[in-house]
Coordinates of N, CA and C and ligand atoms in Angstrom, one line a residue:
X1 N 156.5 28.7 162.5 CA 155.5 29.7 162.1 C 154.1 29.3 162.6
X2 N 153.5 30.1 163.5 CA 152.1 29.7 164.0 C 151.1 30.7 163.6
X3 N 151.4 31.6 162.6 CA 150.3 32.5 162.3 C 149.3 31.8 161.4
X4 N 148.0 32.3 161.6 CA 146.9 31.7 160.8 C 146.6 32.7 159.7
X5 N 146.8 32.3 158.4 CA 146.5 33.1 157.3 C 145.3 32.4 156.6
X6 N 144.1 32.9 156.8 CA 142.9 32.2 156.4 C 142.1 32.9 155.4
X7 N 141.4 32.1 154.5 CA 140.4 32.7 153.7 C 139.1 32.0 153.9
X8 N 138.0 32.7 153.8 CA 136.6 32.1 153.8 C 136.1 32.1 152.4
X9 N 135.6 30.9 152.0 CA 135.1 30.8 150.7 C 133.7 30.3 150.8
X10 N 132.9 30.6 149.8 CA 131.5 30.0 149.8 C 130.5 30.9 149.1
X11 N 129.4 30.4 148.8 CA 128.4 31.2 148.1 C 127.9 32.4 148.9
X12 N 127.3 33.4 148.3 CA 126.7 34.5 149.0 C 125.7 33.9 150.0
X13 N 125.7 34.4 151.2 CA 124.6 34.0 152.2 C 124.9 32.7 152.9
X14 N 126.1 32.1 152.6 CA 126.4 30.8 153.3 C 126.7 31.0 154.8
X15 N 127.0 32.2 155.1 CA 127.3 32.5 156.6 C 128.7 32.9 156.8
X16 N 129.4 33.3 155.8 CA 130.8 33.7 155.9 C 131.0 34.9 156.9
X17 N 130.2 35.9 156.8 CA 130.2 37.1 157.7 C 129.9 36.7 159.1
X18 N 128.8 35.8 159.2 CA 128.4 35.4 160.5 C 129.5 34.6 161.3
X19 N 130.2 33.8 160.6 CA 131.3 33.0 161.2 C 132.5 33.9 161.4
X20 N 132.8 34.8 160.5 CA 134.0 35.6 160.6 C 133.9 36.4 161.9
X21 N 132.7 36.9 162.2 CA 132.4 37.7 163.3 C 132.9 37.0 164.6
X22 N 132.6 35.7 164.6 CA 132.9 34.9 165.8 C 134.4 34.5 165.8
X23 N 134.9 34.2 164.6 CA 136.3 33.7 164.6 C 137.4 34.8 164.9
X24 N 137.1 36.0 164.4 CA 138.1 37.0 164.7 C 138.3 37.3 166.2
X25 N 137.2 37.1 166.9 CA 137.3 37.2 168.4 C 138.0 36.0 169.0
X26 N 137.7 34.8 168.5 CA 138.3 33.5 169.1 C 139.8 33.5 168.9
X27 N 140.2 34.0 167.7 CA 141.7 33.8 167.4 C 142.4 35.1 167.3
X28 N 141.7 36.2 167.6 CA 142.4 37.5 167.6 C 143.0 37.9 166.2
X29 N 142.2 37.5 165.2 CA 142.7 37.7 163.8 C 142.2 39.0 163.2
X30 N 143.0 39.8 162.5 CA 142.5 40.9 161.8 C 141.6 40.5 160.7
X31 N 140.4 41.0 160.7 CA 139.4 40.7 159.7 C 139.4 41.6 158.5
X32 N 139.5 41.0 157.3 CA 139.4 41.9 156.1 C 138.3 41.4 155.2
X33 N 137.2 42.1 155.3 CA 136.0 41.8 154.6 C 135.9 42.6 153.3
X34 N 136.0 41.9 152.1 CA 136.0 42.7 150.9 C 134.7 43.4 150.6
X35 N 133.6 42.8 150.8 CA 132.3 43.4 150.6 C 132.2 44.7 151.5
X36 N 132.5 44.6 152.8 CA 132.4 45.7 153.7 C 133.3 46.8 153.2
X37 N 134.6 46.5 152.8 CA 135.5 47.5 152.3 C 134.9 48.3 151.1
X38 N 134.4 47.5 150.2 CA 133.8 48.1 149.0 C 132.6 49.0 149.3
X39 N 131.8 48.5 150.2 CA 130.6 49.3 150.6 C 131.1 50.6 151.3
X40 N 132.1 50.5 152.0 CA 132.7 51.7 152.7 C 133.2 52.7 151.7
X41 N 133.9 52.2 150.7 CA 134.4 53.1 149.6 C 133.2 53.7 148.9
X42 N 132.1 52.9 148.7 CA 130.9 53.5 148.0 C 130.3 54.6 148.8
X43 N 130.2 54.3 150.1 CA 129.6 55.3 151.0 C 130.4 56.6 151.1
X44 N 131.7 56.5 151.0 CA 132.6 57.6 151.1 C 132.8 58.3 149.7
X45 N 132.1 57.7 148.7 CA 132.2 58.2 147.3 C 133.6 58.3 146.8
X46 N 134.5 57.4 147.1 CA 135.9 57.4 146.6 C 135.8 57.0 145.1
X47 N 136.9 57.2 144.4 CA 136.9 56.8 143.0 C 136.6 55.3 142.8
X48 N 137.3 54.5 143.7 CA 137.1 53.1 143.7 C 135.6 52.7 144.0
X49 N 135.1 53.3 145.0 CA 133.7 53.0 145.4 C 132.7 53.4 144.3
X50 N 132.9 54.5 143.6 CA 132.0 54.9 142.6 C 132.1 53.9 141.4
X51 N 133.3 53.5 141.1 CA 133.5 52.5 140.0 C 132.9 51.2 140.3
X52 N 133.1 50.8 141.6 CA 132.6 49.4 142.0 C 131.1 49.3 142.1
X53 N 130.4 50.5 142.4 CA 129.0 50.4 142.8 C 128.1 49.7 141.7
X54 N 128.3 50.0 140.4 CA 127.4 49.4 139.5 C 127.6 47.9 139.3
X55 N 128.8 47.4 139.5 CA 129.1 46.0 139.5 C 128.3 45.3 140.6
X56 N 128.5 45.9 141.8 CA 127.9 45.3 143.0 C 126.3 45.3 142.9
X57 N 125.8 46.4 142.4 CA 124.3 46.5 142.3 C 123.8 45.5 141.3
X58 N 124.6 45.1 140.3 CA 124.2 44.1 139.3 C 124.5 42.6 139.7
X59 N 125.2 42.5 140.8 CA 125.6 41.1 141.3 C 126.8 40.6 140.5
X60 N 127.5 41.5 139.9 CA 128.8 41.0 139.2 C 130.0 41.2 140.1
X61 N 131.1 40.6 139.8 CA 132.3 40.9 140.5 C 132.9 42.2 140.1
X62 N 133.4 42.9 141.0 CA 134.1 44.2 140.7 C 135.4 43.7 140.1
X63 N 135.9 44.4 139.0 CA 137.1 43.9 138.3 C 138.3 43.7 139.1
X64 N 139.0 42.6 138.8 CA 140.2 42.2 139.6 C 141.2 43.4 139.8
X65 N 141.4 44.2 138.8 CA 142.3 45.3 138.9 C 142.0 46.2 140.1
X66 N 140.7 46.4 140.4 CA 140.4 47.3 141.5 C 140.5 46.6 142.8
X67 N 140.1 45.3 142.8 CA 140.0 44.6 144.1 C 141.4 44.2 144.7
X68 N 142.2 43.6 143.8 CA 143.4 43.0 144.2 C 144.3 44.0 145.0
X69 N 144.5 45.2 144.4 CA 145.3 46.2 145.1 C 144.8 46.6 146.4
X70 N 143.5 46.8 146.5 CA 142.8 47.2 147.8 C 143.1 46.1 148.8
X71 N 143.0 44.8 148.5 CA 143.1 43.8 149.5 C 144.6 43.6 149.9
X72 N 145.5 43.6 148.9 CA 146.9 43.4 149.2 C 147.4 44.5 150.1
X73 N 146.9 45.7 149.9 CA 147.3 46.8 150.8 C 146.8 46.6 152.2
X74 N 145.6 46.1 152.3 CA 145.0 45.8 153.6 C 145.8 44.7 154.4
X75 N 146.2 43.7 153.6 CA 147.0 42.6 154.3 C 148.3 43.2 154.7
X76 N 148.9 44.0 153.9 CA 150.2 44.6 154.2 C 150.1 45.5 155.5
X77 N 149.0 46.2 155.6 CA 148.8 47.1 156.7 C 148.4 46.5 158.0
X78 N 147.5 45.4 157.9 CA 146.9 44.9 159.1 C 147.3 43.4 159.4
X79 N 147.8 42.7 158.4 CA 147.9 41.3 158.5 C 149.3 40.7 158.8
X80 N 150.1 41.4 159.4 CA 151.5 40.9 159.7 C 151.5 39.6 160.5
X81 N 150.6 39.5 161.4 CA 150.6 38.3 162.3 C 149.5 37.3 162.0
X82 N 149.0 37.4 160.8 CA 147.8 36.5 160.4 C 146.7 37.3 159.9
X83 N 145.7 36.7 159.2 CA 144.5 37.4 158.8 C 143.4 36.5 158.5
X84 N 142.2 37.0 158.5 CA 141.0 36.3 158.1 C 140.4 37.1 156.9
X85 N 140.5 36.5 155.7 CA 140.0 37.2 154.5 C 138.6 36.7 154.2
X86 N 137.6 37.5 154.1 CA 136.2 37.2 153.8 C 135.8 37.8 152.5
X87 N 135.6 36.9 151.5 CA 135.1 37.5 150.2 C 136.3 37.7 149.2
X88 N 137.5 37.3 149.5 CA 138.6 37.3 148.6 C 139.4 36.1 148.9
X89 N 139.9 35.4 147.8 CA 139.7 35.7 146.4 C 138.4 35.1 145.9
X90 N 137.9 35.7 144.8 CA 136.7 35.3 144.2 C 136.9 35.0 142.7
X91 N 138.1 35.0 142.2 CA 138.4 34.6 140.8 C 139.8 34.0 140.8
X92 N 140.1 33.3 139.7 CA 141.4 32.7 139.6 C 142.5 33.8 139.6
X93 N 142.3 34.9 139.0 CA 143.3 36.0 139.0 C 143.5 36.5 140.4
X94 N 142.5 36.6 141.2 CA 142.7 37.1 142.6 C 143.4 36.0 143.4
X95 N 143.1 34.7 143.2 CA 143.8 33.7 143.9 C 145.3 33.7 143.6
X96 N 145.6 33.8 142.3 CA 147.1 33.9 141.9 C 147.8 35.1 142.5
X97 N 147.1 36.2 142.5 CA 147.7 37.5 143.0 C 148.0 37.3 144.5
X98 N 147.1 36.6 145.3 CA 147.3 36.4 146.7 C 148.5 35.5 146.9
X99 N 148.5 34.4 146.1 CA 149.6 33.4 146.3 C 150.9 34.0 146.0
X100 N 151.0 34.9 144.9 CA 152.3 35.5 144.6 C 152.7 36.5 145.7
X101 N 151.8 37.3 146.2 CA 152.1 38.2 147.3 C 152.6 37.5 148.5
X102 N 152.0 36.4 148.9 CA 152.4 35.7 150.1 C 153.8 35.1 149.9
X103 N 154.0 34.5 148.7 CA 155.3 33.9 148.4 C 156.4 34.9 148.5
X104 N 156.1 36.1 147.9 CA 157.1 37.2 147.9 C 157.5 37.6 149.3
X105 N 156.5 37.5 150.3 CA 156.7 37.9 151.6 C 157.2 36.7 152.5
X106 N 157.5 35.5 151.8 CA 157.9 34.4 152.6 C 156.9 33.8 153.5
X107 N 155.6 34.0 153.1 CA 154.5 33.4 154.0 C 153.7 32.5 153.1
X108 N 152.7 31.8 153.8 CA 151.9 30.9 153.1 C 150.5 30.9 153.7
X109 N 149.5 30.4 152.9 CA 148.1 30.3 153.3 C 148.0 29.1 154.3
X110 N 147.3 29.3 155.4 CA 147.1 28.1 156.3 C 145.9 27.3 155.8
X111 N 144.8 27.9 155.4 CA 143.7 27.1 154.9 C 142.7 28.0 154.2
X112 N 142.0 27.4 153.2 CA 140.8 28.0 152.6 C 139.6 27.3 153.1
X113 N 138.8 28.0 153.9 CA 137.7 27.4 154.6 C 136.4 27.6 153.8
X114 N 135.9 26.5 153.2 CA 134.7 26.6 152.4 C 133.4 26.4 153.3
X115 N 132.6 27.4 153.4 CA 131.3 27.2 154.0 C 130.3 27.1 152.9
X116 N 129.7 25.9 152.8 CA 128.9 25.6 151.7 C 127.4 25.6 152.0
X117 N 126.6 26.0 151.1 CA 125.1 25.9 151.2 C 124.5 25.9 149.8
X118 N 123.4 25.2 149.7 CA 122.8 25.1 148.3 C 122.0 26.4 148.0
X119 N 121.7 26.5 146.7 CA 121.1 27.8 146.2 C 119.8 28.1 147.0
X120 N 118.9 27.1 147.3 CA 117.6 27.4 147.9 C 117.9 28.0 149.3
X121 N 118.9 27.5 150.0 CA 119.2 28.0 151.4 C 119.7 29.4 151.3
X122 N 120.6 29.7 150.3 CA 121.1 31.0 150.1 C 120.0 32.0 149.8
X123 N 119.1 31.7 148.9 CA 118.0 32.6 148.6 C 117.2 32.9 149.8
X124 N 116.8 31.9 150.6 CA 116.0 32.1 151.8 C 116.8 33.0 152.8
X125 N 118.1 32.8 152.9 CA 118.9 33.5 153.9 C 119.0 35.0 153.5
X126 N 119.4 35.2 152.2 CA 119.7 36.6 151.8 C 118.4 37.4 151.7
X127 N 117.3 36.8 151.3 CA 116.0 37.6 151.2 C 115.6 38.0 152.6
X128 N 116.0 37.3 153.7 CA 115.5 37.7 155.0 C 116.6 38.4 155.8
X129 N 117.8 38.6 155.2 CA 118.8 39.2 156.0 C 118.6 40.7 156.2
X130 N 118.8 41.2 157.4 CA 118.8 42.6 157.7 C 120.1 42.9 158.5
X131 N 120.5 44.2 158.3 CA 121.7 44.6 159.1 C 121.7 46.0 159.5
X132 N 122.4 46.4 160.6 CA 122.4 47.8 161.0 C 123.6 48.4 160.3
X133 N 123.7 49.7 160.5 CA 124.8 50.4 159.7 C 126.2 50.1 160.3
X134 N 126.2 49.5 161.4 CA 127.5 49.0 161.9 C 127.8 47.6 161.6
X135 N 127.0 47.0 160.8 CA 127.3 45.6 160.2 C 126.8 44.5 161.1
X136 N 126.0 44.7 162.1 CA 125.5 43.6 162.9 C 124.4 42.9 162.1
X137 N 124.5 41.6 162.1 CA 123.6 40.8 161.2 C 122.4 40.2 161.9
X138 N 121.3 40.2 161.2 CA 120.0 39.5 161.7 C 119.4 38.8 160.5
X139 N 118.4 38.0 160.9 CA 117.5 37.4 159.8 C 116.1 37.5 160.3
X140 N 115.2 37.9 159.5 CA 113.8 38.1 159.9 C 113.2 36.8 160.5
X141 N 113.6 35.6 160.1 CA 113.0 34.4 160.6 C 114.0 33.7 161.6
X142 N 115.3 33.6 161.1 CA 116.2 32.7 161.9 C 116.9 33.4 163.0
X143 N 117.0 34.7 162.9 CA 117.8 35.5 164.0 C 117.2 36.9 164.1
X144 N 115.9 37.0 164.5 CA 115.4 38.4 164.6 C 115.9 39.1 165.8
X145 N 115.9 40.5 165.8 CA 116.3 41.2 167.0 C 115.4 40.8 168.2
X146 N 116.1 40.9 169.4 CA 115.3 40.4 170.6 C 114.6 41.6 171.3
X147 N 115.2 42.8 171.2 CA 114.6 43.9 171.9 C 113.4 44.6 171.2
X148 N 113.7 45.2 170.0 CA 112.7 45.9 169.3 C 112.7 45.5 167.8
X149 N 111.6 45.2 167.2 CA 111.5 44.8 165.8 C 112.1 45.9 164.9
X150 N 113.0 45.5 164.1 CA 113.6 46.5 163.1 C 114.7 47.3 163.6
X151 N 115.2 47.0 164.9 CA 116.3 47.8 165.4 C 117.4 46.8 166.0
X152 N 118.6 47.3 165.9 CA 119.7 46.5 166.3 C 119.8 46.3 167.9
X153 N 119.9 45.1 168.3 CA 120.0 44.9 169.8 C 121.3 45.5 170.4
X154 N 122.3 45.6 169.6 CA 123.6 46.0 170.1 C 123.8 47.5 170.2
X155 N 123.4 48.2 169.1 CA 123.6 49.7 169.0 C 122.3 50.5 168.8
X156 N 121.2 49.8 168.7 CA 119.9 50.5 168.6 C 119.6 51.2 167.3
X157 N 120.5 51.0 166.3 CA 120.2 51.7 165.0 C 119.3 50.8 164.2
X158 N 118.7 51.5 163.2 CA 117.7 50.8 162.4 C 118.3 49.7 161.5
X159 N 117.5 48.6 161.3 CA 118.0 47.5 160.5 C 117.5 47.8 159.0
X160 N 118.3 47.5 158.1 CA 117.9 47.7 156.7 C 118.3 46.5 155.8
X161 N 117.7 46.5 154.6 CA 118.0 45.4 153.7 C 119.1 45.9 152.7
X162 N 120.1 45.1 152.5 CA 121.2 45.5 151.5 C 120.6 45.6 150.1
X163 N 121.0 46.5 149.3 CA 120.5 46.7 148.0 C 120.6 45.4 147.1
X164 N 121.7 44.7 147.3 CA 121.9 43.5 146.5 C 121.3 42.3 147.1
X165 N 120.4 42.4 148.1 CA 119.7 41.3 148.7 C 118.3 41.3 148.1
X166 N 118.0 42.0 147.0 CA 116.7 41.9 146.3 C 116.7 40.7 145.4
X167 N 115.5 40.1 145.2 CA 115.5 38.8 144.5 C 116.3 38.7 143.2
X168 N 116.2 39.7 142.3 CA 116.8 39.6 141.0 C 118.3 39.6 141.1
X169 N 118.8 40.4 142.1 CA 120.3 40.5 142.3 C 120.8 39.3 142.9
X170 N 120.0 38.7 143.8 CA 120.5 37.4 144.5 C 120.7 36.4 143.4
X171 N 119.8 36.3 142.5 CA 119.9 35.3 141.4 C 121.2 35.5 140.6
X172 N 121.5 36.8 140.3 CA 122.7 37.1 139.5 C 124.0 36.8 140.3
X173 N 123.9 37.1 141.6 CA 125.1 36.8 142.5 C 125.4 35.3 142.5
X174 N 124.4 34.5 142.5 CA 124.6 33.0 142.5 C 125.2 32.6 141.2
X175 N 124.7 33.1 140.1 CA 125.3 32.8 138.8 C 126.8 33.1 138.8
X176 N 127.1 34.4 139.2 CA 128.5 34.8 139.3 C 129.3 33.9 140.1
X177 N 128.8 33.5 141.3 CA 129.5 32.6 142.2 C 129.8 31.3 141.5
X178 N 128.8 30.7 140.9 CA 129.0 29.3 140.3 C 130.1 29.4 139.1
X179 N 130.0 30.5 138.4 CA 130.9 30.7 137.2 C 132.3 31.0 137.6
X180 N 132.4 32.0 138.5 CA 133.8 32.6 138.7 C 134.5 32.1 140.0
X181 N 133.7 31.9 141.0 CA 134.3 31.6 142.3 C 134.4 30.1 142.7
X182 N 133.3 29.4 142.3 CA 133.3 27.9 142.6 C 134.5 27.2 142.1
X183 N 135.1 27.5 141.0 CA 136.3 26.8 140.5 C 137.5 26.9 141.5
X184 N 137.4 27.9 142.4 CA 138.5 28.0 143.4 C 138.5 26.9 144.4
X185 N 137.3 26.2 144.5 CA 137.3 25.0 145.5 C 138.3 24.0 145.0
X186 N 138.3 23.7 143.7 CA 139.3 22.7 143.2 C 140.7 23.2 143.3
X187 N 140.8 24.5 143.0 CA 142.1 25.2 143.1 C 142.8 24.9 144.4
X188 N 142.0 25.2 145.5 CA 142.6 25.0 146.9 C 142.7 23.6 147.3
X189 N 141.7 22.8 146.8 CA 141.7 21.3 147.1 C 143.0 20.7 146.6
X190 N 143.3 21.0 145.3 CA 144.5 20.5 144.7 C 145.8 20.9 145.4
X191 N 145.8 22.0 146.1 CA 147.0 22.4 146.9 C 146.9 22.0 148.3
X192 N 146.0 21.1 148.7 CA 145.9 20.6 150.0 C 145.4 21.6 151.1
X193 N 144.8 22.7 150.6 CA 144.5 23.8 151.6 C 143.0 23.8 151.9
X194 N 142.2 23.1 151.2 CA 140.7 23.2 151.4 C 140.2 22.5 152.7
X195 N 139.4 23.2 153.4 CA 138.6 22.6 154.6 C 137.2 22.9 154.3
X196 N 136.3 21.9 154.4 CA 134.9 22.0 154.1 C 134.0 22.1 155.4
X197 N 133.1 23.0 155.4 CA 132.1 23.1 156.5 C 130.7 23.2 155.9
X198 N 129.8 22.5 156.6 CA 128.4 22.4 156.2 C 127.7 23.6 156.7
X199 N 127.5 24.6 155.8 CA 126.8 25.9 156.1 C 125.4 25.8 156.4
X200 N 124.8 24.6 156.1 CA 123.3 24.5 156.3 C 123.0 24.2 157.8
X201 N 124.0 23.9 158.5 CA 123.8 23.7 160.0 C 123.6 25.0 160.7
X202 N 123.2 24.9 162.0 CA 123.0 26.1 162.8 C 124.3 26.8 163.0
X203 N 124.3 28.2 163.1 CA 125.5 28.9 163.2 C 126.5 28.4 164.3
X204 N 125.9 28.0 165.5 CA 126.8 27.6 166.6 C 127.5 26.3 166.2
X205 N 126.8 25.4 165.5 CA 127.5 24.1 165.1 C 128.6 24.4 164.1
X206 N 128.3 25.3 163.1 CA 129.3 25.6 162.1 C 130.5 26.2 162.8
X207 N 130.3 27.1 163.7 CA 131.3 27.7 164.5 C 132.2 26.7 165.2
X208 N 131.5 25.8 165.9 CA 132.3 24.7 166.7 C 133.2 23.9 165.8
X209 N 132.7 23.6 164.6 CA 133.4 22.8 163.7 C 134.7 23.5 163.2
X210 N 134.4 24.8 162.8 CA 135.6 25.6 162.3 C 136.6 25.8 163.4
X211 N 136.1 26.1 164.6 CA 137.1 26.4 165.7 C 137.9 25.2 166.0
X212 N 137.3 24.0 166.0 CA 138.1 22.8 166.3 C 139.1 22.5 165.2
X213 N 138.7 22.8 163.9 CA 139.6 22.6 162.8 C 140.8 23.6 162.9
X214 N 140.5 24.8 163.2 CA 141.6 25.8 163.3 C 142.5 25.5 164.5
X215 N 142.0 25.0 165.6 CA 142.8 24.7 166.7 C 143.8 23.6 166.3
X216 N 143.3 22.6 165.6 CA 144.2 21.5 165.1 C 145.3 22.1 164.2
X217 N 144.8 22.9 163.2 CA 145.8 23.5 162.3 C 146.9 24.3 163.0
X218 N 146.5 25.0 164.0 CA 147.5 25.8 164.7 C 148.5 25.0 165.4
X219 N 148.0 23.9 166.0 CA 148.8 22.9 166.7 C 149.8 22.3 165.7
X220 N 149.3 21.9 164.5 CA 150.2 21.3 163.5 C 151.3 22.3 163.0
X221 N 150.9 23.6 162.9 CA 151.9 24.6 162.5 C 153.0 24.7 163.5
X222 N 152.7 24.5 164.8 CA 153.7 24.6 165.9 C 154.6 23.4 166.0
X223 N 154.1 22.3 165.5 CA 154.9 21.0 165.6 C 156.2 21.1 164.8
Ligands
AP5_1 P1 130.0 40.4 150.0 O1 129.6 41.5 150.9 O2 131.3 39.7 150.3 O3 128.8 39.4 149.9 P2 128.7 37.9 149.7 O4 129.9 37.1 149.5 O5 127.8 37.8 148.6 O6 128.4 37.3 151.0 P3 127.3 37.8 151.9 O7 127.8 38.9 152.8 O8 126.0 38.2 151.1 O9 126.9 36.5 152.7 P4 127.6 35.7 153.9 O10 128.2 34.4 153.4 O11 128.6 36.6 154.6 O12 126.4 35.4 154.8 P5 125.9 36.1 156.2 O13 126.8 35.7 157.3 O14 125.7 37.6 156.0 O15 130.1 41.0 148.5 C1 129.1 41.9 148.0 C2 129.5 42.3 146.5 O16 130.8 43.0 146.5 C3 129.7 41.1 145.5 O17 128.5 40.7 145.0 C4 130.7 41.8 144.5 O18 130.0 42.6 143.6 C5 131.6 42.6 145.4 N1 132.8 41.9 145.8 C6 133.0 41.4 147.1 N2 134.2 40.8 147.1 C7 134.7 40.8 145.8 C8 135.9 40.3 145.2 N3 136.8 39.6 145.9 N4 136.1 40.5 143.9 C9 135.2 41.2 143.2 N5 134.0 41.7 143.7 C10 133.8 41.5 145.0 O19 124.5 35.3 156.4 C11 123.4 35.6 155.5 C12 122.1 35.5 156.3 O20 121.9 34.2 156.8 C13 122.1 36.5 157.6 O21 120.8 37.0 157.7 C14 122.4 35.5 158.8 O22 121.8 35.9 160.0 C15 121.8 34.2 158.3 N6 122.6 33.0 158.6 C16 124.0 32.9 158.6 N7 124.4 31.7 158.9 C17 123.2 31.0 159.2 C18 123.0 29.6 159.6 N8 124.0 28.7 159.8 N9 121.7 29.2 159.8 C19 120.7 30.1 159.5 N10 120.9 31.4 159.2 C20 122.1 31.8 159.0

């Protein structure tokens, strides 16, 4: 079996989306971003999106019952030959649900990739993050657009700040992360699946490190 079944773990703003964007092209992996999917549901005013909206605005996790089904359906639909999960799992219940679903399908997780960064870095990154409506990411100081201030280099649309990137919500998201998601680091470490990456380094360096690790893992899967 040489499929790569990967999850990206780490605090908000550590750079999971930034790295996922590069990795899905490198390895041709279907990308399943939980936050993006939930925001799309919210935009489309589906029942799920409407229910999830208040949790997201408060920096809380959307209840497991809503998220688990959405993600398992996505994996079933797109992830036959591997997947890159960003933002799932984020709780013990979600991790168990994923493990059960993979076991049932005779598959296994290749690695849980932790991109780590401390709280001060996260706050600085999230407060300066801007994105266009097609999800292209920028930072007002670290990665500003090159062509026109406030507009996306790729599609020319206006850059906006996410609702949950306001200071009070960033603080709450960090509390939620430490309480509910950080315990998953031990969960995956105990199962020999954890791979750690220093998210405080420059995006290209983090990318090189992850790519090298994944190339080795893929080789090991083939042996
Ligand atoms: P989600 O959209 O998944 O947000 P998140 O995990 O909080 O992660 P972010 O997207 O904020 O950060 P990131 O790590 O992707 O960083 P990025 O690459 O953008 O979730 C949003 C909400 O949805 C949650 O709060 C929750 O309510 C709900 N939700 C989602 N999943 C759920 C689940 N499984 N269960 C329940 N609820 C769920 O980078 C950040 C900034 O830093 C950018 O500006 C970027 O340009 C810059 N940057 C990135 N890397 C670097 C670097 N190495 N150096 C300098 N700058 C960098």
